[in-house]
XYZ file of C-alpha atoms in Angstrom:
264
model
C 193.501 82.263 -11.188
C 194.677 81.034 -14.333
C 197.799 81.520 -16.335
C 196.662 82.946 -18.936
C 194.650 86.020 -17.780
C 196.339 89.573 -19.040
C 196.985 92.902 -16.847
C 197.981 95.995 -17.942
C 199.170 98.638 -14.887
C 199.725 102.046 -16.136
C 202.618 103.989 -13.797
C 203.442 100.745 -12.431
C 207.542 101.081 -12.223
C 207.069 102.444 -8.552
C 204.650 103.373 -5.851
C 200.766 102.292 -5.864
C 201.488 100.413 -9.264
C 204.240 98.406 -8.793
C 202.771 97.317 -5.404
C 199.586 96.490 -7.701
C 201.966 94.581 -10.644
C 203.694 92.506 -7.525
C 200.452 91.444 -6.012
C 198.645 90.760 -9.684
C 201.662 88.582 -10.529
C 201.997 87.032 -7.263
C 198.034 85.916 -7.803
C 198.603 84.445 -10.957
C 198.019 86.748 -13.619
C 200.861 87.359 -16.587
C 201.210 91.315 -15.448
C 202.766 93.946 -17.654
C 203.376 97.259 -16.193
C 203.938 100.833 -18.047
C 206.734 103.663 -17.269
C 208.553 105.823 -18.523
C 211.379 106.300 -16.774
C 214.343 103.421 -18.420
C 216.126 103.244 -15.111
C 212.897 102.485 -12.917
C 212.021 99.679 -15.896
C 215.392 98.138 -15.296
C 214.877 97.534 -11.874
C 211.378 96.413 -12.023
C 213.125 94.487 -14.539
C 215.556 92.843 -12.456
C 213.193 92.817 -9.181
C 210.680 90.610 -11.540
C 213.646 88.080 -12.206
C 214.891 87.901 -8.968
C 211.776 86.962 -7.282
C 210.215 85.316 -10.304
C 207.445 86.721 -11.292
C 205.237 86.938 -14.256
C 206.137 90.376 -14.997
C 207.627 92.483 -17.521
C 208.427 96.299 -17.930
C 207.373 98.371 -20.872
C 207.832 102.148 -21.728
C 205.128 104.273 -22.512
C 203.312 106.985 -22.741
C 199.954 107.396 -21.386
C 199.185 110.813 -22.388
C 200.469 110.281 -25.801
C 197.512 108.674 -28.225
C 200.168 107.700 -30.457
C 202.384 105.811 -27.598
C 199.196 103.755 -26.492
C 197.978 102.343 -29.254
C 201.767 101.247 -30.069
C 201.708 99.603 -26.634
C 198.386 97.529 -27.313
C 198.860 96.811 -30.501
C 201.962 95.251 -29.198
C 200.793 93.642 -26.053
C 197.391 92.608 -27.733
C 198.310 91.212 -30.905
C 198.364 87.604 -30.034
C 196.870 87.107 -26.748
C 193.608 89.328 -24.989
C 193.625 91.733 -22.318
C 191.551 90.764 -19.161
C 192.489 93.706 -16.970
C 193.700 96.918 -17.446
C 194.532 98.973 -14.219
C 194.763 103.090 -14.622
C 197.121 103.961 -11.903
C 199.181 106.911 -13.796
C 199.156 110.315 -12.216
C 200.824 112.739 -10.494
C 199.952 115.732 -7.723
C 200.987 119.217 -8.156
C 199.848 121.608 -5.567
C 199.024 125.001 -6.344
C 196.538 127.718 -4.792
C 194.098 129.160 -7.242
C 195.334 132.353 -6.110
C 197.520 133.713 -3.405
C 199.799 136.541 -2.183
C 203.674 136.850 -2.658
C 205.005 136.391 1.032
C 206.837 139.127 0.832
C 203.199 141.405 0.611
C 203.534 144.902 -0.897
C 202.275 146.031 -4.079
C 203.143 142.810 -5.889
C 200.711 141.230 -8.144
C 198.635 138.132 -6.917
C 200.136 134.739 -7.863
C 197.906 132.794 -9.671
C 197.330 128.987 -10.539
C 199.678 128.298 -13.786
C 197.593 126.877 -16.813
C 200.683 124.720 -17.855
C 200.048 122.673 -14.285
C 196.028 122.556 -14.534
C 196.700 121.106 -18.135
C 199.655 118.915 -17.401
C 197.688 117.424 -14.311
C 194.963 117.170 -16.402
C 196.273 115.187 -19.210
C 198.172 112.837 -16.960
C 195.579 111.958 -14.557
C 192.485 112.211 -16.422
C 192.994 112.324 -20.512
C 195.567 109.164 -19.711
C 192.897 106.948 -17.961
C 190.533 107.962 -21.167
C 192.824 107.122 -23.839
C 194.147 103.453 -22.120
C 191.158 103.010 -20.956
C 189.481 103.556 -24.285
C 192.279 100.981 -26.011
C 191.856 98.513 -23.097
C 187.358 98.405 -23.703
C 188.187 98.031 -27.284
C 190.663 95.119 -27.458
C 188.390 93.542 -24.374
C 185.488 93.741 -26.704
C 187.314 92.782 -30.031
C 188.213 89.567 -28.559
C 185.255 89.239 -26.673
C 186.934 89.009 -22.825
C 184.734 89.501 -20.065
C 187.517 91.327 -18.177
C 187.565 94.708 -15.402
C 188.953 98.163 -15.613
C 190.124 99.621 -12.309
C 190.755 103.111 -12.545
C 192.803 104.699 -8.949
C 190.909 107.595 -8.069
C 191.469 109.796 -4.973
C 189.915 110.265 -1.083
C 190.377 114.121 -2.399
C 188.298 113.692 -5.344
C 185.305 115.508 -3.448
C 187.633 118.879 -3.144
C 191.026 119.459 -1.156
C 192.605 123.098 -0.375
C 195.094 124.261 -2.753
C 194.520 120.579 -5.591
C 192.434 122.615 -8.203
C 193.657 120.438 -10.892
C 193.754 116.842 -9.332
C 190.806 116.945 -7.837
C 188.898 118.072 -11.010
C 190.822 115.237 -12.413
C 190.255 112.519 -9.939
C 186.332 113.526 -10.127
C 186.201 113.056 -13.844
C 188.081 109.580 -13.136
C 185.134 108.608 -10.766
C 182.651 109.499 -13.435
C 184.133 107.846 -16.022
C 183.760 105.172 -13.918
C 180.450 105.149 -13.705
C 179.527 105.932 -17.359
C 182.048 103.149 -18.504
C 180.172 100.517 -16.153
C 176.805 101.648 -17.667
C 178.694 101.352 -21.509
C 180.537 97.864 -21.287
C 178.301 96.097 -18.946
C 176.405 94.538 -22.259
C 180.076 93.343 -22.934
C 180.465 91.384 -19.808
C 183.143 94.079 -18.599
C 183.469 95.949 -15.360
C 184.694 98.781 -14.717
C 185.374 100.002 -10.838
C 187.266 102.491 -9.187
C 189.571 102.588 -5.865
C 190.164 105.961 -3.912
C 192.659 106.020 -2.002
C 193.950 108.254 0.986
C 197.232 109.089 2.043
C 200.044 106.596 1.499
C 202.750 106.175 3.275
C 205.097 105.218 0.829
C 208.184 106.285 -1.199
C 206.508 110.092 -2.824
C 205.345 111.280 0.276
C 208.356 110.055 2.140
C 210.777 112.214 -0.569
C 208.657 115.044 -0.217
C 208.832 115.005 3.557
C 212.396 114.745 3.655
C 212.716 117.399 0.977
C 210.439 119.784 2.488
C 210.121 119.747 6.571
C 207.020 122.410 6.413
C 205.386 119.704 4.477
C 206.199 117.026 6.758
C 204.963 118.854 9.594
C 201.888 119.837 8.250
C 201.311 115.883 7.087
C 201.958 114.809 10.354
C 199.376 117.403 11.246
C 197.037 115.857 9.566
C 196.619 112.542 10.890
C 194.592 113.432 13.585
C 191.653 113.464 11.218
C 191.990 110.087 10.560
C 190.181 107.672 12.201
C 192.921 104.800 12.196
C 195.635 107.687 13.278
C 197.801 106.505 10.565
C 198.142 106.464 6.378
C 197.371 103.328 4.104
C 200.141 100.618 3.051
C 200.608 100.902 -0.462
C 199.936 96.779 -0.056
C 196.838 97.830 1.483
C 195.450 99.849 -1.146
C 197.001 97.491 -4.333
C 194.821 94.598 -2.417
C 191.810 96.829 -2.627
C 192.421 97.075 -6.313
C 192.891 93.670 -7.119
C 189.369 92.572 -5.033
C 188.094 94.841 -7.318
C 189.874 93.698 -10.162
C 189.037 89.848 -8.899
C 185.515 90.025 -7.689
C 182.972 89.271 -10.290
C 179.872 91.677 -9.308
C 182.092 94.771 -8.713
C 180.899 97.495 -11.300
C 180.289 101.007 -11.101
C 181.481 101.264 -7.687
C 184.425 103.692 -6.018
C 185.907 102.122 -3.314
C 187.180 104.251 -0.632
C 190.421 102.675 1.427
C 191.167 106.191 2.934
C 191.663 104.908 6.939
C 188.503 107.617 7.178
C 189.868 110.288 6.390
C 191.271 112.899 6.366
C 188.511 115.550 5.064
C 189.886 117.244 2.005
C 188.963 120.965 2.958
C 191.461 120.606 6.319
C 194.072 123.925 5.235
C-alpha cells in the first residue's frame, strides 16, 4: 500500500471506527478520522503519537452540510481522497408503541419523532452528505478510490429499532445505487453489516443497565459462533472491502450468523 493513499473514517474517535483508523494506518494509508467529542480527539490524538501512526483527529459534523464541506475542503485541498469510510451512527431503542408499566387508564407511549429524526439524520442523511463530498472530490481529481459505508445485521428489521433499521436499509441501498453511479468513475462503493460487538457501547450499556445485559446474554444462543464479533474483526472486514479491487455493490455480512433481528 502506498504512502500516499487518503482515508477518511467518519465516528472514528472510538468503537468500530477507531478500530478501522488503527488498522487503515497500520496498512499504510495516511488515515484521518472524524468526531466530535474534543476529549475523545485528544486521545486518539495522543494514542496516534504514541504508537506512531499515520493518523490525525479532526472535529466534525456529519449531519451538518455546512461542517462537511468545511472538512473536505480542508482535507482535500492539496492532496485526493482514495477512501472514505461511513462509520457514524448511533442506536436508540424505542417501541413503536407500548403500554405504561404501571397499566390503568394511561395513554399508550408512543415512538418520539425527535428520536426517528435524530437516528435518521445521523445514520442515514450523514452517510449521504460525506458520502456525496467524498464521490465528488474522488471524481474531481479523478481517483479510482472505494466508499465503505457500515451498515447493520438488523438492517432486515429488529423488535423495538424502528428508526435504525429504516436507516441502516437506506444505507444498504445507497450502496447499491452508488456502485451502479460511480462505477464509470473507477469507484466502488461496498457496504459491511455487522452484528453484535463486543466492545466498549455495549459493554457501558450492560453495566449501566443489568436487564439489558441479561437479555444480551440471552441472545447469543442464536448465534452460530455462540459469541459477538471483535471490533478488529469487523474493521478487517471493512478494510478487505476497502482494499480489494472487484468489491462493488456488495453488503458484507460479519454477523457470527446471527442473531435473527425479530428475536423479542
Amino acid at each position: 500500500m502506498s504512502d500516499s493513499r487518503n482515508a477518511l473514517v467518519t465516528g472514528g474517535t472510538r468503537g468500530l471506527g477507531l478500530a478501522v483508523g488503527r488498522m487503515l494506518a497500520a496498512r499504510g494509508w495516511r488515515t484521518t478520522v472524524l468526531g466530535l467529542d474534543p476529549g475523545r480527539l485528544e486521545k486518539v490524538r495522543a494514542m496516534a503519537a504514541a504508537e506512531g501512526l499515520d493518523l490525525r483527529a479532526v472535529r466534525a459534523d456529519v449531519t451538518s452540510e455546512e461542517s462537511v464541506r468545511e472538512v473536505f475542503a480542508e482535507l482535500t485541498e492539496d492532496q485526493p481522497l482514495h477512501l472514505c469510510v461511513n462509520n457514524a451512527g448511533r442506536n436508540l431503542s424505542r417501541l413503536l408503541v407500548r403500554k405504561p408499566q404501571d397499566g390503568g387508564g394511561a395513554e399508550l407511549l408512543t415512538h418520539p419523532l425527535d428520536d426517528w429524526e435524530q437516528t435518521l439524520r445521523l445514520c442515514l442523511t450523514g452517510v449521504f452528505l460525506v458520502g456525496r463530498e467524498a464521490a465528488a472530490s474522488m471524481v474531481r481529481h479523478e481517483v479510482p478510490g472505494a466508499i465503505v459505508n457500515v451498515s447493520s445485521g438488523l438492517a432486515a428489521g429488529a423488535y423495538g429499532q424502528s428508526a435504525y433499521t429504516a436507516a441502516k436499509a437506506g444505507v444498504e441501498a445507497l450502496t447499491r445505487t452508488w456502485s451502479y453511479e460511480l462505477g464509470p468513475y473507477g469507484i466502488r462503493v461496498a457496504a459491511v453489516a455487522p452484528g453484535v460487538m463486543d466492545g466498549e457501547a455495549l459493554r457501558e450499556k450492560s453495566t449501566a443497565f443489568p436487564r439489558h445485559a441479561r437479555y444480551m446474554d440471552g441472545l447469543k444462543r442464536f448465534v452460530p459462533l455462540g459469541r459477538w464479533g471483535a471490533e478488529e474483526e469487523i474493521a478487517d472486514a471493512v478494510c478487505f472491502a476497502a482494499e480489494n479491487p472487484y468489491v462493488t455493490g456488495s453488503v458484507i455480512r460479519v454477523d457470527g450468523g446471527g442473531p435473527p433481528g425479530w428475536v423479542p
